[in-house]
Coordinates of C-alpha atoms in Angstrom, one line a residue:
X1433 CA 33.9 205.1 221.6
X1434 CA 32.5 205.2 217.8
X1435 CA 29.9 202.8 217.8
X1436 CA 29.9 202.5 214.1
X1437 CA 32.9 200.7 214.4
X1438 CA 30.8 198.0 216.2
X1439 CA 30.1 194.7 213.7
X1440 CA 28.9 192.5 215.8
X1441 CA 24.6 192.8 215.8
X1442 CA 22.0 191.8 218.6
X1443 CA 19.6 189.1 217.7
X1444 CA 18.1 188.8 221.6
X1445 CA 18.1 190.6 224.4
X1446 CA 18.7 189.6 228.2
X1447 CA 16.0 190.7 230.5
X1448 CA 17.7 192.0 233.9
X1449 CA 14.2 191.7 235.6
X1450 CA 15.3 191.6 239.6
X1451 CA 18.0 189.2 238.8
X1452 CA 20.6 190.6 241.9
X1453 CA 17.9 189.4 244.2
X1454 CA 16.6 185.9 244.2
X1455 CA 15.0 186.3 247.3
X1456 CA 12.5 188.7 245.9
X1457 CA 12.3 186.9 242.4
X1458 CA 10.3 183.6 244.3
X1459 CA 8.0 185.8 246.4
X1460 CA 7.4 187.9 243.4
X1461 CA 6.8 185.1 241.3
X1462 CA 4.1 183.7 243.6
X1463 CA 2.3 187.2 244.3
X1464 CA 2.5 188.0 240.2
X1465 CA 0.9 184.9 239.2
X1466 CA -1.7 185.2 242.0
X1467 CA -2.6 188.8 240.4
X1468 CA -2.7 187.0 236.9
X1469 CA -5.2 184.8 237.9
X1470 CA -7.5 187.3 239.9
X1471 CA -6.9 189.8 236.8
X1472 CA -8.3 186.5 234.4
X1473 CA -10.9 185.4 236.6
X1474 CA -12.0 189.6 237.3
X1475 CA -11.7 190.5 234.4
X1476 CA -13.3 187.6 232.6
X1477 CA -16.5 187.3 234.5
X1478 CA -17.5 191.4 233.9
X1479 CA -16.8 190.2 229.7
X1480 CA -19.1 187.2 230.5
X1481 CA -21.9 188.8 232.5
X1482 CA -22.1 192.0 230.2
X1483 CA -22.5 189.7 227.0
X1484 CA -25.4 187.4 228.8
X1485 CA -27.0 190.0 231.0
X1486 CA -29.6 192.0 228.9
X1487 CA -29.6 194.7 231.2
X1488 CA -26.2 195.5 230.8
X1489 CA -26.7 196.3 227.4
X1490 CA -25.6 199.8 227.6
X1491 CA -22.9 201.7 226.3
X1492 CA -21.6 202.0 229.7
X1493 CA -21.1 198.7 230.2
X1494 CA -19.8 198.0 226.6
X1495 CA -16.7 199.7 226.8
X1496 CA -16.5 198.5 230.5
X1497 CA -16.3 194.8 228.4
X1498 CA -14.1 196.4 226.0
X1499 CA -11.8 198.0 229.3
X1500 CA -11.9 194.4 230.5
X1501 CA -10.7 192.3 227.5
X1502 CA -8.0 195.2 227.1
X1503 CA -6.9 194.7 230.6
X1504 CA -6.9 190.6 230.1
X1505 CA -4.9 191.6 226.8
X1506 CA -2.2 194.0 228.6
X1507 CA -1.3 191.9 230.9
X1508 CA -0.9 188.5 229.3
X1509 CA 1.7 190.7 227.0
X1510 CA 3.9 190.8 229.7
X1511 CA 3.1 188.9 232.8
X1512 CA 4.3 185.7 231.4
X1513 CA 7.6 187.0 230.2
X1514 CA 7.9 188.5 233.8
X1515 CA 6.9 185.0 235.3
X1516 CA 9.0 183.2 233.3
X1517 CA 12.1 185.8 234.1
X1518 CA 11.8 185.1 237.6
X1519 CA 12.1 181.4 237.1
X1520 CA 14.8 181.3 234.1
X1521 CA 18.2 181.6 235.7
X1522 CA 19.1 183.6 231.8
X1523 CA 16.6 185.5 230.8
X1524 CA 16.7 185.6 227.1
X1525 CA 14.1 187.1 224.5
X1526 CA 15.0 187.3 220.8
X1527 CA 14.7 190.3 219.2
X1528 CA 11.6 189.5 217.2
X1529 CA 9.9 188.9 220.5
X1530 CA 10.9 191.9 222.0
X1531 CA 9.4 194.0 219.2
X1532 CA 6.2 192.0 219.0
X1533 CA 6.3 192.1 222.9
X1534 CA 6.9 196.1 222.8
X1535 CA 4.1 196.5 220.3
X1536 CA 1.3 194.5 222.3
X1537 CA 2.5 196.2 225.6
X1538 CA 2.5 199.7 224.1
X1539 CA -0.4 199.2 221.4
X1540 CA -2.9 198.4 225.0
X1541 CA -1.6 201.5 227.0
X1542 CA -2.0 203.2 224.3
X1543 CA -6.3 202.1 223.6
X1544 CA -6.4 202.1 227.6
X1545 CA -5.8 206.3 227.3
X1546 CA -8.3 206.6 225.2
X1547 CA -10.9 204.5 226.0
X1548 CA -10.8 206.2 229.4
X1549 CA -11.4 209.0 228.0
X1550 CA -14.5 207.9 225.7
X1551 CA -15.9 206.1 229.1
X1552 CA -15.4 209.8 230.7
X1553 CA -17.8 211.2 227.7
X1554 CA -20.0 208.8 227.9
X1555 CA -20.6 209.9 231.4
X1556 CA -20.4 213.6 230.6
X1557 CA -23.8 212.7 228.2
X1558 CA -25.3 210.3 231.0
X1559 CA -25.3 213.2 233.8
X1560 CA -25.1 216.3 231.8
X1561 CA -27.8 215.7 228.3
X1562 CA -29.5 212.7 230.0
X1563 CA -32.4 213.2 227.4
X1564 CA -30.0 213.2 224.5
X1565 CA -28.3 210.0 226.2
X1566 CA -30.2 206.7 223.4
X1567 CA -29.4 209.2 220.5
X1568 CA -26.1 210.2 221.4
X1569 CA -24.6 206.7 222.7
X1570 CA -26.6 204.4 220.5
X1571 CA -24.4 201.4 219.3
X1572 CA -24.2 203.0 215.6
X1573 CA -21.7 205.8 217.6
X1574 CA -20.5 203.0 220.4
X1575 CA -19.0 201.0 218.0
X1576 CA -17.2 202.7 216.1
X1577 CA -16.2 205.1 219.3
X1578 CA -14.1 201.7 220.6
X1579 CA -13.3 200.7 217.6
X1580 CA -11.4 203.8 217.0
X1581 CA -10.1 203.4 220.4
X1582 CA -8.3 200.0 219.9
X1583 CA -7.0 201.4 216.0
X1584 CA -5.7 204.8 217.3
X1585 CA -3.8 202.9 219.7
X1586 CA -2.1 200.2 217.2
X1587 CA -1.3 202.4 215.2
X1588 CA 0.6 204.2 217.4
X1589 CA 2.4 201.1 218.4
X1590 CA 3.2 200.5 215.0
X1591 CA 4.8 203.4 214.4
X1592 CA 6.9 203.4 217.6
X1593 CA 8.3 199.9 217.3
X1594 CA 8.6 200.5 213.3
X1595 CA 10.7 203.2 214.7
X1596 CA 12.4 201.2 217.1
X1597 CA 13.2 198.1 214.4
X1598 CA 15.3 200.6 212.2
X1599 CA 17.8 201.2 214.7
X1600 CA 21.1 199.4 215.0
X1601 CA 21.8 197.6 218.2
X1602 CA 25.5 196.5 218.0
X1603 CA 26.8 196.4 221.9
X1604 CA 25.3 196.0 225.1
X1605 CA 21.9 193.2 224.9
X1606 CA 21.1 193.7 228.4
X1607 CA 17.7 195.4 229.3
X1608 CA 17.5 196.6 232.5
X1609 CA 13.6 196.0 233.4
X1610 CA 11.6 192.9 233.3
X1611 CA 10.1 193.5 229.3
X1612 CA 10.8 195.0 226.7
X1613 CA 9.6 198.3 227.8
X1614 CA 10.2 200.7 224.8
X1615 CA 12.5 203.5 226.9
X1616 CA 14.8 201.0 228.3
X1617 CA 15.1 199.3 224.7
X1618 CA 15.9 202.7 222.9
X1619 CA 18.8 203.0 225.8
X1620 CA 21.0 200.1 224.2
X1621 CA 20.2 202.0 220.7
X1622 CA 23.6 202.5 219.0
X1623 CA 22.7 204.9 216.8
X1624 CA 20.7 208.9 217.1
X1625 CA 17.5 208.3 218.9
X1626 CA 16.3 211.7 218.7
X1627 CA 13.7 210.5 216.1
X1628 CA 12.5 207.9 218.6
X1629 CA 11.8 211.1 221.4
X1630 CA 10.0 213.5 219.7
X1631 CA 8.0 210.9 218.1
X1632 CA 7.7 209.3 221.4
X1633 CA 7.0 212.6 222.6
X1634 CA 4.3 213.7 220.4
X1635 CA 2.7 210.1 221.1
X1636 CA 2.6 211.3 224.9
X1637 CA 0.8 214.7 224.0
X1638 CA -1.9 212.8 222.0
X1639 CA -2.7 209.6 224.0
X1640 CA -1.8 210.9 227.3
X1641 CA -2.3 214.8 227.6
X1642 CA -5.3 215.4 225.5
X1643 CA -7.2 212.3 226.9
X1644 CA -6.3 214.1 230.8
X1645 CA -7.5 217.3 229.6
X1646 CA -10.7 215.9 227.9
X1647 CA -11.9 213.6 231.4
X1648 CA -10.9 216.5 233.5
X1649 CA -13.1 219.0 231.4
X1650 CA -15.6 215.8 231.3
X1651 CA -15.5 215.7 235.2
X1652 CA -16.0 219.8 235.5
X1653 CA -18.9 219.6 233.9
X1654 CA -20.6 216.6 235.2
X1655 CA -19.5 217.7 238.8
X1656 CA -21.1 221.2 237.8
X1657 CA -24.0 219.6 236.8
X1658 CA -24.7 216.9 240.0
X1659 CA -23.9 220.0 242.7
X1660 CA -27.3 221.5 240.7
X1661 CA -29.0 219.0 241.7
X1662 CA -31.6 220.0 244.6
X1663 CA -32.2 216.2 246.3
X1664 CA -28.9 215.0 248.3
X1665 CA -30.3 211.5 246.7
X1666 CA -30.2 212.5 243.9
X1667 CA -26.6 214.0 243.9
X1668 CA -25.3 210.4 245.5
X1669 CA -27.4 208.1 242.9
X1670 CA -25.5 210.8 239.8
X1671 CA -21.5 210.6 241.7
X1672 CA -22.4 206.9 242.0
X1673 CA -22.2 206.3 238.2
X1674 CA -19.5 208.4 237.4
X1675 CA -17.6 206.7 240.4
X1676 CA -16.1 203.8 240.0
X1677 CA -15.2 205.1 236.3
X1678 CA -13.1 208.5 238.2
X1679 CA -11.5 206.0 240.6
X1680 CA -10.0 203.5 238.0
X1681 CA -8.8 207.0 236.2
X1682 CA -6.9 208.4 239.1
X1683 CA -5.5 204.9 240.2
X1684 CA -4.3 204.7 235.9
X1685 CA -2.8 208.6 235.3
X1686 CA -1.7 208.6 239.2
X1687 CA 0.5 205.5 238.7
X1688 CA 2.1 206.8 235.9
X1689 CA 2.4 210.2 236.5
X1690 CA 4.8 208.5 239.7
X1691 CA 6.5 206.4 237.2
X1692 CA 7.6 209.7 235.1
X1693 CA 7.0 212.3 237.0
X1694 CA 9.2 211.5 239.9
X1695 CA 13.4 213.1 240.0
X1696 CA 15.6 211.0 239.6
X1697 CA 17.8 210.6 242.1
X1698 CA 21.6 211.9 242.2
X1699 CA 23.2 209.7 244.7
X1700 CA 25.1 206.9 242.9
X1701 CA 24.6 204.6 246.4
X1702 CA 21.2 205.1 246.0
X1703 CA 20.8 203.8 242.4
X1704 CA 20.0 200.1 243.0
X1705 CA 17.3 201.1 245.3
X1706 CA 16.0 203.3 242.9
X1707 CA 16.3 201.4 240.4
X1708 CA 14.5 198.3 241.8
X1709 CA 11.4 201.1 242.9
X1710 CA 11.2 201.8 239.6
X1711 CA 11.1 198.7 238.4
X1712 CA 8.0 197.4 241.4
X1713 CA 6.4 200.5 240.1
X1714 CA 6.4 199.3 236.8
X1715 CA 4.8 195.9 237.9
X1716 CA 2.1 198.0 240.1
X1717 CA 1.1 199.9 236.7
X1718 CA 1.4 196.8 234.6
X1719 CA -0.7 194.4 236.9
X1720 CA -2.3 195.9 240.3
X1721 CA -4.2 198.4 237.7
X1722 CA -5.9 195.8 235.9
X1723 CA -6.6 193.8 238.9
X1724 CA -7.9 196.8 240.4
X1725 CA -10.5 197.1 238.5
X1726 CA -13.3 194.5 237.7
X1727 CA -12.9 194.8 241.7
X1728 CA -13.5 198.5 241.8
X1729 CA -16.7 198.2 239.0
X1730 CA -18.3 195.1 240.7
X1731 CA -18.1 196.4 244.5
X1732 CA -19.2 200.2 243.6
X1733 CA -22.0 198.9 241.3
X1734 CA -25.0 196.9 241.9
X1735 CA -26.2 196.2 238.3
X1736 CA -22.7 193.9 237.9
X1737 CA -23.5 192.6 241.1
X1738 CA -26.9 191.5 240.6
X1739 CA -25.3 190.0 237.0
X1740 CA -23.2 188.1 238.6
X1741 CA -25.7 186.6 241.3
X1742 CA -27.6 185.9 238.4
X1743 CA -25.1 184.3 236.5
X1744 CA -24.0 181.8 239.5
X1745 CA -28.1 181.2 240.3
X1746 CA -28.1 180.4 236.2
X1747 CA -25.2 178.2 236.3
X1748 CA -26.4 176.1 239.9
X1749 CA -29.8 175.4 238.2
X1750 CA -28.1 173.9 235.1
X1751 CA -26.5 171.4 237.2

């Protein structure tokens, strides 16, 4: 069919979300909006007690705020679209939404990459030039390193849903996923979308492949570095403060390197249980990640631990 014949342009978008199943739309509903408030609540208290506690005044812990108010940021991009999806019976989203909803979603994944991959550096110097460590990661270099962080990743976004705004959508308005995730959007294109790939592609390369390589090279040196260390305490107390940051990695690059990485399957009766994998896998990356990991930092760390005692004593003795 020549779709330049089509006339008729889409100013919305219906979200398919899980929309065959009804069943799993309430329990869903309840469990996602559980997770929204433990990722609010986690999330929030690490911002709070890293801005009060003095002793958390350290460039660790500064991009660990900056991880958490990305996280808080992510996920209220999309979680209440999903919520309200699963309690709308029609599941509209104009298509000035979508974009800004596309931009906010892709703009955070985007930061999250590479933020990971300054907090990977920043253990590098911690372990491996621990002398060099107040020169090297003052705030005159932490600031700006996170400020990069959050540009590098807008502007990315920009230029991906710029991209995205230019294309013609003419026929089918339905988008099979909960949001407007970018790859499911460019599917209803009617027009060449080879631009979108490679530029979609080279995206990939820079804010997923380069940070990989640079915490993996990171890691090889700072594991190098702790084995050379003669005590066995003093090998535990170094792995413990690279730990919780190598956990939160693998849990972010190992979800979606599941989500891309996996085949696709060939059997058309298998589709629709395919399909709806996908699509849970989706809402692990988009919501059990962030949840994940104010739990991860506070249980593997005492510092934020301590903080946090501190800030309940604090808040007891005011009343």
């Amino acid at each position: 069919m020549d779709r330049s014949n089509w006339t008729s342009p889409v100013v919305g978008f219906i979200l398919l979300g899980l929309s065959a199943h009804p069943k799993l739309e309430k329990m869903f509903f309840v469990l996602i909006l559980l997770m929204y408030l433990v990722i609010l609540l986690g999330n929030g208290i690490l911002i709070l007690v890293t801005a009060l506690d003095s002793r958390l005044h350290t460039p660790m812990y500064f991009f660990l705020g900056n991880l958490s108010f990305l996280d808080i940021c992510y996920t209220t991009s999309s979680v209440p679209l999903i919520l309200d999806s699963f309690l709308t019976p029609r599941k509209t989203i104009s298509f000035s939404a979508c974009v800004m909803q596309m931009f906010l979603s892709f703009a955070m994944g985007a930061t999250e990459c590479v933020l990971l991959g300054m907090m990977a550096f920043d253990r590098y110097v911690a372990i491996c030039n621990p002398l060099r460590y107040p020169v090297v990661m003052s705030k005159a270099a932490c600031v700006p390193m996170a400020v990069g962080c959050w540009t590098a990743g807008s502007m990315t976004a920009m230029v991906q849903t710029s991209l995205v705004t230019r294309l013609p959508f003419c026929g089918d308005n339905v988008i099979n996923h909960f949001t407007c995730e970018i790859l499911a959007v460019l599917k209803l294109a009617c027009a060449d979308i080879s631009i979108n790939v490679i530029s979609m592609t080279v995206a990939n390369v820079i804010f997923l492949g380069i940070p990989v390589l640079f915490i993996f090279v990171s890691y090889v040196f700072i594991i190098a570095t702790i084995l050379r260390i003669p005590s066995t305490e003093g090998r535990k107390k170094a792995f413990s403060t690279c730990s919780a940051h190598f956990t939160v990695v693998v849990i972010f690059y190992g979800t979606i390197l599941f989500m891309y990485g996996k085949p696709k399957s060939k059997d058309p009766l298998g589709a629709d249980k395919q399909d709806i994998s996908d699509k849970l896998t989706s809402l692990f990356y988009g919501v059990v990640t962030p949840m994940l990991n104010p739990i991860i930092y506070s249980l593997r760390n005492k510092d934020v631990k301590a903080a946090v005692k501190n800030l309940v004593l604090r808040k007891h003795v005011i009343q």
